[in-house]
XYZ file of C-alpha atoms in Angstrom:
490
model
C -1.788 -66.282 36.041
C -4.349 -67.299 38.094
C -8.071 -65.589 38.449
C -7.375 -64.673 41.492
C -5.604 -61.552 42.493
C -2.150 -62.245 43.852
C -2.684 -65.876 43.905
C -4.128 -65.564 47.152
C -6.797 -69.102 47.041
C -10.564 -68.682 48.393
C -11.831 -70.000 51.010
C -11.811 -74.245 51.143
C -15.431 -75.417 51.022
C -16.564 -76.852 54.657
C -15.362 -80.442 55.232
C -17.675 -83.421 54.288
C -16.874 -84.821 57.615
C -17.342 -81.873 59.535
C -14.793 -80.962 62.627
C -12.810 -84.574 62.311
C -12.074 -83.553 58.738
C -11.237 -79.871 59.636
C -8.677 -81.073 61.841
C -7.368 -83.407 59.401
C -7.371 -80.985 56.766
C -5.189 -78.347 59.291
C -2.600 -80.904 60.041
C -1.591 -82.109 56.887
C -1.187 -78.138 56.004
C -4.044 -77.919 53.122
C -6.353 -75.497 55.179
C -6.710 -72.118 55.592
C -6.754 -72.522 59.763
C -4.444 -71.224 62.145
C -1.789 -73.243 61.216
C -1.140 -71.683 57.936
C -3.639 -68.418 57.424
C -2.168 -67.639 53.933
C -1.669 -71.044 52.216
C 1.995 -70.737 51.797
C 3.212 -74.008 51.164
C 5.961 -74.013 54.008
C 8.455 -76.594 54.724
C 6.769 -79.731 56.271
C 3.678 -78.528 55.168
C 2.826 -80.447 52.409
C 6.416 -80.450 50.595
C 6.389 -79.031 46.599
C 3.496 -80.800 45.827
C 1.167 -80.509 48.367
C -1.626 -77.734 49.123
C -0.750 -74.032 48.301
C 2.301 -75.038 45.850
C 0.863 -73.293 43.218
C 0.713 -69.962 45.541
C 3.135 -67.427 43.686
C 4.266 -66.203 47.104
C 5.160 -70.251 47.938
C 7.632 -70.108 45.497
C 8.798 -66.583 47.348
C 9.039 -67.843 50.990
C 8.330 -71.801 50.222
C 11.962 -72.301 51.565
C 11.609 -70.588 54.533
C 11.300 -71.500 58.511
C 7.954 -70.476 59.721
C 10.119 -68.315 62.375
C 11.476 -66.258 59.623
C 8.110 -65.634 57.554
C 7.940 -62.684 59.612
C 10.772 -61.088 58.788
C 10.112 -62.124 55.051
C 6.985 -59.690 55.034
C 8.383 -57.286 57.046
C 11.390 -57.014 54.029
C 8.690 -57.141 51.742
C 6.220 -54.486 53.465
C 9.390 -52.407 53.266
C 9.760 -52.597 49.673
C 6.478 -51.870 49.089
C 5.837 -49.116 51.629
C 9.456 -47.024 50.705
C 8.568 -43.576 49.764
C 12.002 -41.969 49.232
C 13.882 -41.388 46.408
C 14.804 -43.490 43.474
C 16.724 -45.542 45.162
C 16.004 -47.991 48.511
C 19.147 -47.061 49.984
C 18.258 -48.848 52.933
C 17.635 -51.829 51.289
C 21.085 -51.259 49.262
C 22.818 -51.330 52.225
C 21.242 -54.057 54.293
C 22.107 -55.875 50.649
C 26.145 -54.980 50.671
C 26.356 -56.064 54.045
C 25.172 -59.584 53.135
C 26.799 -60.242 50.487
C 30.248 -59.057 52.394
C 29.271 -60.978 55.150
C 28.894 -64.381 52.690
C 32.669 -63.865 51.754
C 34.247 -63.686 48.159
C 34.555 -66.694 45.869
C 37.880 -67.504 46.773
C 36.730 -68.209 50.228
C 38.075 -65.693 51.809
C 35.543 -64.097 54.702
C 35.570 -60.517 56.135
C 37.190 -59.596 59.039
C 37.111 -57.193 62.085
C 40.905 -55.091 61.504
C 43.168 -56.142 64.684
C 45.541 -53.199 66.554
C 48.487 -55.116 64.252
C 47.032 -53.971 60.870
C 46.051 -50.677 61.866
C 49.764 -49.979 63.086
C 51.041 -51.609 59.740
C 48.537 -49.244 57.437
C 49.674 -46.115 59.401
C 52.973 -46.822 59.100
C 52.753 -47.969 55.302
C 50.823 -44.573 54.641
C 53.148 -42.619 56.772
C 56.311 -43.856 54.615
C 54.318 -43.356 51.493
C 53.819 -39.594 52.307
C 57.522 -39.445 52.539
C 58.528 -40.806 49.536
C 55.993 -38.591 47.462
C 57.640 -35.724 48.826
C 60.088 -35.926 46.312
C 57.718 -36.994 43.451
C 55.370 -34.218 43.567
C 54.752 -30.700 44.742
C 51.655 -31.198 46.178
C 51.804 -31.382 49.915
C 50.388 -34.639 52.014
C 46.598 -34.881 51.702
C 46.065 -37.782 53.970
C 45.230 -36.278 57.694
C 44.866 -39.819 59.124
C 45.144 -43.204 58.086
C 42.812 -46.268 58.466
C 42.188 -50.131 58.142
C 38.745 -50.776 57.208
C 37.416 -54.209 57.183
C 35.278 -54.930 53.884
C 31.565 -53.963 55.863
C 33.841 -51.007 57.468
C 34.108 -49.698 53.415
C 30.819 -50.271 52.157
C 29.565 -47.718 55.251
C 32.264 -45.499 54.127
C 31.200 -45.175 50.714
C 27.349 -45.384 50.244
C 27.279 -41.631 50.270
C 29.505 -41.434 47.376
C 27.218 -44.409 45.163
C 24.333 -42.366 45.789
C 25.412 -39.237 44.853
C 26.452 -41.528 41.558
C 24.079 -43.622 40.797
C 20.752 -41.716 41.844
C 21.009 -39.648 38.675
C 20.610 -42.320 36.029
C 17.822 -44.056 38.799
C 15.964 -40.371 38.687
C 15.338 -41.319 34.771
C 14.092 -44.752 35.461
C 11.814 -43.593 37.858
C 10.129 -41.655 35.962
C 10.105 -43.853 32.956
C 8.035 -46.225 34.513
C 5.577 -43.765 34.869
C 5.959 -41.985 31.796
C 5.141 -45.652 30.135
C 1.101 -45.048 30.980
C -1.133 -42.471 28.607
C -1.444 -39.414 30.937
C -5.212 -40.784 30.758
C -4.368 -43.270 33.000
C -1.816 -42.343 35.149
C -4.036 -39.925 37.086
C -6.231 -43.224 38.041
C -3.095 -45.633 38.393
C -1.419 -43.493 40.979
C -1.751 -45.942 43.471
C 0.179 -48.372 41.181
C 2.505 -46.472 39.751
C 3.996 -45.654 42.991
C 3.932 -48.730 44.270
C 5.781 -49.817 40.983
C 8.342 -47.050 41.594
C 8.735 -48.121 44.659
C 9.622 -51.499 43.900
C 11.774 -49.896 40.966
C 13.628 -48.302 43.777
C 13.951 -51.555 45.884
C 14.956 -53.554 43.070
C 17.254 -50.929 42.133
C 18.691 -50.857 45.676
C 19.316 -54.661 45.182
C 21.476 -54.504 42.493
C 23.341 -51.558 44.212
C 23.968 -53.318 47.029
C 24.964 -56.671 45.383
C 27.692 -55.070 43.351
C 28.708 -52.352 46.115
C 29.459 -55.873 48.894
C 31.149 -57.493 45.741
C 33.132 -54.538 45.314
C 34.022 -54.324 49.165
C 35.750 -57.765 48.131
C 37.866 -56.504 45.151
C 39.023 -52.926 46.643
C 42.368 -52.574 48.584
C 41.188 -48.659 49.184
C 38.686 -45.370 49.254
C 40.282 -44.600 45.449
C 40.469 -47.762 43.068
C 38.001 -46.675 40.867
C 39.563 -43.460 40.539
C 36.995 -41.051 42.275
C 37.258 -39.806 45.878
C 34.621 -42.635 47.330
C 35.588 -42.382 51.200
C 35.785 -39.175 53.480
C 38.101 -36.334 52.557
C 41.713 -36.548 53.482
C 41.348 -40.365 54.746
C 44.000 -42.336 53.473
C 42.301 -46.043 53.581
C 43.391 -49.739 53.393
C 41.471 -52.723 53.546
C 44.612 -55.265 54.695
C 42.043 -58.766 53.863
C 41.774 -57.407 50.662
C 45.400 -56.324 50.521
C 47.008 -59.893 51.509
C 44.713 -60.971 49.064
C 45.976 -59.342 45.966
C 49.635 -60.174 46.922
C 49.046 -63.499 47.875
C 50.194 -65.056 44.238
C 52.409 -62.201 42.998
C 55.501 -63.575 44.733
C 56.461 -60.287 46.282
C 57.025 -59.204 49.927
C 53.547 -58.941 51.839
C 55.124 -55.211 53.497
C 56.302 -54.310 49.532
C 52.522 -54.862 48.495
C 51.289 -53.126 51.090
C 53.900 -49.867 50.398
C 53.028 -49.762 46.876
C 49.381 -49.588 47.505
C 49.776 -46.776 50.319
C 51.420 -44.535 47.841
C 48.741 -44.936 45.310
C 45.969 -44.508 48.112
C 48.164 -41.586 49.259
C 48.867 -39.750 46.143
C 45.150 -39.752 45.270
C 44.457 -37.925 48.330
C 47.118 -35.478 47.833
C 45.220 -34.519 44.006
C 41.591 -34.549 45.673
C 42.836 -32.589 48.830
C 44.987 -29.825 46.633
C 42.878 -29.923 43.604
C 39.734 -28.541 44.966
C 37.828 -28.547 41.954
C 38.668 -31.698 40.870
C 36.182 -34.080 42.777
C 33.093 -32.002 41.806
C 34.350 -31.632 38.507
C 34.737 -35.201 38.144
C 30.937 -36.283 39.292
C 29.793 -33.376 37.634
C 31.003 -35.076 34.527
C 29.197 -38.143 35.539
C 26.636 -36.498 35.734
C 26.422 -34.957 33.022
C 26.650 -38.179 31.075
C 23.814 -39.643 32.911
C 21.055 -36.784 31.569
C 22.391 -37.623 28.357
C 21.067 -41.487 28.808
C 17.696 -42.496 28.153
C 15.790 -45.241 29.109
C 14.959 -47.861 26.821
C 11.083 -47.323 27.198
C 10.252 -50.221 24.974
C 12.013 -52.821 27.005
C 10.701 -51.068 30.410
C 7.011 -50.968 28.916
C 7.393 -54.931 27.724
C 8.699 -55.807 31.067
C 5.632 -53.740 32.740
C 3.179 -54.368 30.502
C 3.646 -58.479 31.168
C 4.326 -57.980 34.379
C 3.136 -61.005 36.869
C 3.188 -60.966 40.559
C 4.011 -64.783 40.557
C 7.415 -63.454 38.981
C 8.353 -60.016 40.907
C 12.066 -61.085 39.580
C 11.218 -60.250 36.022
C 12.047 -56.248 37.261
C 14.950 -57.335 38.998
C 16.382 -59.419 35.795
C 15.414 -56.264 33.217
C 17.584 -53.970 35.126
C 20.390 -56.658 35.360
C 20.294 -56.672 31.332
C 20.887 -53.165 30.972
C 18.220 -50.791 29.828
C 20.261 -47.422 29.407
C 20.984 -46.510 25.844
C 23.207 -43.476 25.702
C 22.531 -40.840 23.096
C 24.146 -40.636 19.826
C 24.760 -36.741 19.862
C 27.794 -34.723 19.918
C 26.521 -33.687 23.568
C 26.627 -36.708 24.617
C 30.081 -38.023 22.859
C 31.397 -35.042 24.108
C 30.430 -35.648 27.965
C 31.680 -39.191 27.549
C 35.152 -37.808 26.390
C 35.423 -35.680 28.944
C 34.627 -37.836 32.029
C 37.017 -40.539 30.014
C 40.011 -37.943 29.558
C 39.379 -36.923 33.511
C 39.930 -40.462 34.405
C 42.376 -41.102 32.709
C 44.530 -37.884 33.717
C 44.203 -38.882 37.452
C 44.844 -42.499 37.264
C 47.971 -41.512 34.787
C 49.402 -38.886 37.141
C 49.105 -41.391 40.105
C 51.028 -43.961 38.281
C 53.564 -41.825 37.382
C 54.091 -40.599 40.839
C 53.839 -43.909 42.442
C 56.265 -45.176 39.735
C 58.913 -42.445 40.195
C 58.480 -42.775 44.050
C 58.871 -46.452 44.558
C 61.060 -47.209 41.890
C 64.116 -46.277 43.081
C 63.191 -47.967 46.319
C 61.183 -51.320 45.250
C 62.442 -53.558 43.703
C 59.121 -54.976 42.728
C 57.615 -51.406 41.602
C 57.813 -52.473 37.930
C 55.711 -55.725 38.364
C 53.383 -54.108 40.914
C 52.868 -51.278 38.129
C 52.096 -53.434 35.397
C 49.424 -56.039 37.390
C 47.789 -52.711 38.884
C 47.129 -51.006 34.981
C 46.026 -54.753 33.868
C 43.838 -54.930 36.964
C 42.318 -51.337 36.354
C 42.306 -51.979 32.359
C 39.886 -55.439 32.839
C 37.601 -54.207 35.846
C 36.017 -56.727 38.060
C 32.398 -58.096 37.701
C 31.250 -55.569 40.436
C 32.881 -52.917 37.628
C 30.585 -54.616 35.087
C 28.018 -54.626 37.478
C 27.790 -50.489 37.625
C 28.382 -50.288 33.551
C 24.953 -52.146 33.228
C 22.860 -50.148 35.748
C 24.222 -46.659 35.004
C 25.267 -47.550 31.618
C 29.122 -46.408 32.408
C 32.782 -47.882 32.968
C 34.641 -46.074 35.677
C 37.715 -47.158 33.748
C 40.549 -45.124 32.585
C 40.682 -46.592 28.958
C 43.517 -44.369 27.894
C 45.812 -44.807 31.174
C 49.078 -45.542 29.995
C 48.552 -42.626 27.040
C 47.967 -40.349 30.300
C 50.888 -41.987 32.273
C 53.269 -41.304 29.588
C 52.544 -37.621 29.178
C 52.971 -36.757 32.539
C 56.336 -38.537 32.614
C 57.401 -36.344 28.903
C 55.708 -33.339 31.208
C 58.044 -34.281 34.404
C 60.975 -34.675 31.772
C 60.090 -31.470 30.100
C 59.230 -29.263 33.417
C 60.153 -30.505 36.252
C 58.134 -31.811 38.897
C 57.037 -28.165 39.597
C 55.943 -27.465 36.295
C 53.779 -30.915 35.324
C 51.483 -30.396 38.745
C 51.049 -26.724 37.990
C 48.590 -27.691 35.221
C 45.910 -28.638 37.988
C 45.564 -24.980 38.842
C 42.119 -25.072 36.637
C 40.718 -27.368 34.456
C 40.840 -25.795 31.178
C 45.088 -26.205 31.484
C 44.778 -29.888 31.612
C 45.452 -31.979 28.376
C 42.510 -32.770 26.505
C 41.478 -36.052 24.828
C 43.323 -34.569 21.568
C 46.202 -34.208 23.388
C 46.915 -37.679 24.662
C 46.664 -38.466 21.326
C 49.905 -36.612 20.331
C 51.414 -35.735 23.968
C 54.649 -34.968 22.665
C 53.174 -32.152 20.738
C 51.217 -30.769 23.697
C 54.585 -31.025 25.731
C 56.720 -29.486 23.321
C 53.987 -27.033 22.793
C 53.522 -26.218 26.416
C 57.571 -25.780 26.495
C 57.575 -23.676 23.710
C 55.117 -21.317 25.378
C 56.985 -21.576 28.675
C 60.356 -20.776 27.494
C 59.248 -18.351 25.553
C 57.983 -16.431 28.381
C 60.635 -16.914 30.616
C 62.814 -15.851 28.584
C 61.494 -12.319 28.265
C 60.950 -12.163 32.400
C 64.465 -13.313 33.110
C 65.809 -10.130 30.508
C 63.384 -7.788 31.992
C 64.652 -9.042 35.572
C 68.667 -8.509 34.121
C 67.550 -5.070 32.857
C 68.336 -5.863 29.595
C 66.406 -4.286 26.444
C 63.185 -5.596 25.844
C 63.795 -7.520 22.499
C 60.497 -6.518 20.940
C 60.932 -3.087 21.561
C 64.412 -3.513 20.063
C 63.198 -5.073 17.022
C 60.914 -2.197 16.795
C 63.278 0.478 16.875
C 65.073 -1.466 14.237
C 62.635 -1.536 12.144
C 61.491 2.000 12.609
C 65.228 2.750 11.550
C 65.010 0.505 8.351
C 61.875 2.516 7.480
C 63.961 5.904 8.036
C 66.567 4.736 5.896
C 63.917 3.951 3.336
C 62.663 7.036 3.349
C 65.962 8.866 2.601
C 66.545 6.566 -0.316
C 63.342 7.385 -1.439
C 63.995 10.779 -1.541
C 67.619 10.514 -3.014
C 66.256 8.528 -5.488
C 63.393 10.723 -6.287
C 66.053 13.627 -6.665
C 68.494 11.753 -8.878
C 65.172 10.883 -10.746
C 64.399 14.571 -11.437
């Protein structure tokens, strides 16, 4: 590092040759004049190795047109100046947007939705309703249908991402203060806000990178299995749609079906399942206050912090920095959150499946790419795992899947969506381990208690009171024999 602060240079010693050489000096770019105040080494100035390329910020805005230095410090002054929570949300969004805006890597660029898509995702979601009818007891969920384009989703959602991510950012916030003696943090309050501030733009980077590469990998408001968009919206992204069924080899409209029951049968759990969506945040939640920040790593990366590389912050959170806790708290919160997931994505794909098969033809295929596609994640997927130290994956999905099929088998339709009325009837993580014992265990207990309401209704004898009076009989009988024998005895 240089010895001066910031790498800002002094003040060029006066010219030998006076005014002549102070003009000289100005055009070739190696002054301090009015044609570059700061010494940045900008493009025709000097190229890489002329005056001010060893300025840090050169290597910052080097690249840049002089007409966009401006907004360069402006961005900057923004991520310096932010005084809201622990994450730049701002800056996350500004982020998403670009990186939608640069398209995905298979070339394929966002798009404003035209009247003919809307009409085809309100129709597809209309149909979809329909079919569920007959899969499921719950009623419709969806109160409208939309076509968002990718930017269109990313608006849609922040609200959601925050209420997810700012949790595990809370903890890194305050780790990077918690890194100084309390000695010192009373005279470094000047820096340590400014370095939770830039915590919180750097952190609302990597938000925003993997929320616009996630606008390019989404075909809805529910892949990830939580309620990310408005409540009762039923949403399709139709760039992102033709682009998952352009190699599959099925019918465009067939895609498109398939993924508006899916969209729409989440909606109709979240809608009719009113504790469900707190109950699954909550559980994320939860899991985040059990994840502590690798202090050592934070205080290394602080602690050799230089100004000439403001990325090193940036690439420390993109390595990961979140070690959960090794307590049964903490195992147990994962579970939970895991099981949740896993319930909801199962019960949707065995909904979908007994919806659509009888009426697609491709419903088997579509089934199977959609599990392997929710079973590998995407890199935005990875993206969240490393800066809140959690896969929103269903990792035991076709476990849940298959009990709710032995539950529809076993029940009936009515009797398998019945066990949403409150959380603590759901399967746990023990029972998708052995769901034909929880089925046969739930039927047990069912039948059991039908039973004695349908002989109660038929005004038949209540069979326990029956066995009683049997047995106070038998005891009567006892008795006498008792007493005969006692008799014959004497």
């Amino acid at each position: 590092m240089s010895d001066t602060p910031f790498g800002f240079g002094l003040p060029p010693e006066e010219p030998e040759n006076g005014d002549e050489g102070k003009k000289k000096d100005q055009e070739s770019g190696g002054g301090q004049g009015p044609a570059n105040p700061f010494g940045f080494g900008l493009s025709g100035a000097g190229g890489p190795g002329g005056p001010g390329a060893d300025n840090p910020l050169a290597a910052m805005f080097g690249s840049l047109n002089p007409n966009d230095l401006g907004a360069a410090f402006q961005q900057l002054g923004q991520m310096l100046s932010y005084e809201g929570g622990p994450v730049n949300w701002d800056m996350a969004k500004q982020i998403a947007r670009q990186t939608v805006s640069q398209g995905t890597a298979d070339g394929t660029k966002d798009a404003s939705v035209g009247p003919a898509e809307r009409r085809a995702v309100e129709e597809a979601v209309r149909l979809a309703d329909l079919w569920l009818d007959d899969a499921t007891s719950l009623p419709s969920g969806a109160g409208s249908a939309v076509a968002w384009s990718r930017a269109e989703w990313v608006e849609a959602t922040l609200p959601a991402w925050k209420e997810l991510v700012d949790p595990v950012a809370e903890r890194v916030g305050g780790a990077m203060g918690d890194i100084l003696p309390e000695e010192m943090q009373a005279m470094a309050g000047p820096l340590i806000g400014m370095m939770r501030s830039m915590g919180g733009a750097m952190f609302g980077t990597q938000i925003g990178q993997a929320v616009g590469v996630l606008a390019g990998e989404v075909v809805g408001s529910t892949d990830v299995g939580l309620p990310l968009g408005p409540a009762g919206r039923a949403a399709l992204l139709p760039v992102n749609v033709d682009a998952f069924g352009r190699d599959l080899g099925v019918p465009q409209e067939e895609v498109r079906l398939y993924l508006a029951l899916r969209e729409a049968a989440h909606q109709r759990l979240f809608a009719h399942v009113p504790w469900l969506r707190s109950h699954l945040f909550g559980a994320v939640e939860g899991y985040a206050r059990g994840i502590k920040v690798d202090t050592a790593k934070l205080e290394d990366v602080v602690g050799q912090f230089d100004p000439q590389n403001p990325e090193e912050l940036q690439e420390a959170l993109q390595q990961g920095m979140f070690q959960p806790e090794d307590t049964p708290e903490q195992k147990a919160a994962l579970a939970r959150l895991e099981t949740a997931l896993a319930l909801v994505e199962g019960w949707v794909d065995a909904v979908v499946h007994a919806a659509a098969k009888p009426r697609l033809s491709s419903a088997d295929a579509l089934r199977e790419t959609l599990r392997r596609r929710r079973a590998t994640g995407g890199p935005a997927e990875q993206t969240f795992a490393t800066l809140i130290g959690l896969e929103l994956r269903p990792r035991r999905l076709r476990d849940a899947s298959r009990l709710w099929a032995s539950l529809t088998d076993a029940r009936g339709v009515d009797g398998r969506d019945a066990l949403w009325a409150h959380p603590d009837m759901l399967p746990t993580a023990t029972d998708l381990d052995d769901p034909d014992g929880f089925v046969h265990r739930e039927q047990q207990v069912d039948f059991s208690e039908l039973d004695r309401m349908l002989g109660e209704a038929a005004g038949k004898p209540d069979l326990r009171k029956r066995d009683r009076g049997e047995a106070e009989a038998g005891d009567d009988s006892d008795d006498r024999r008792s007493d005969g024998g006692g008799d014959g005895a004497e």
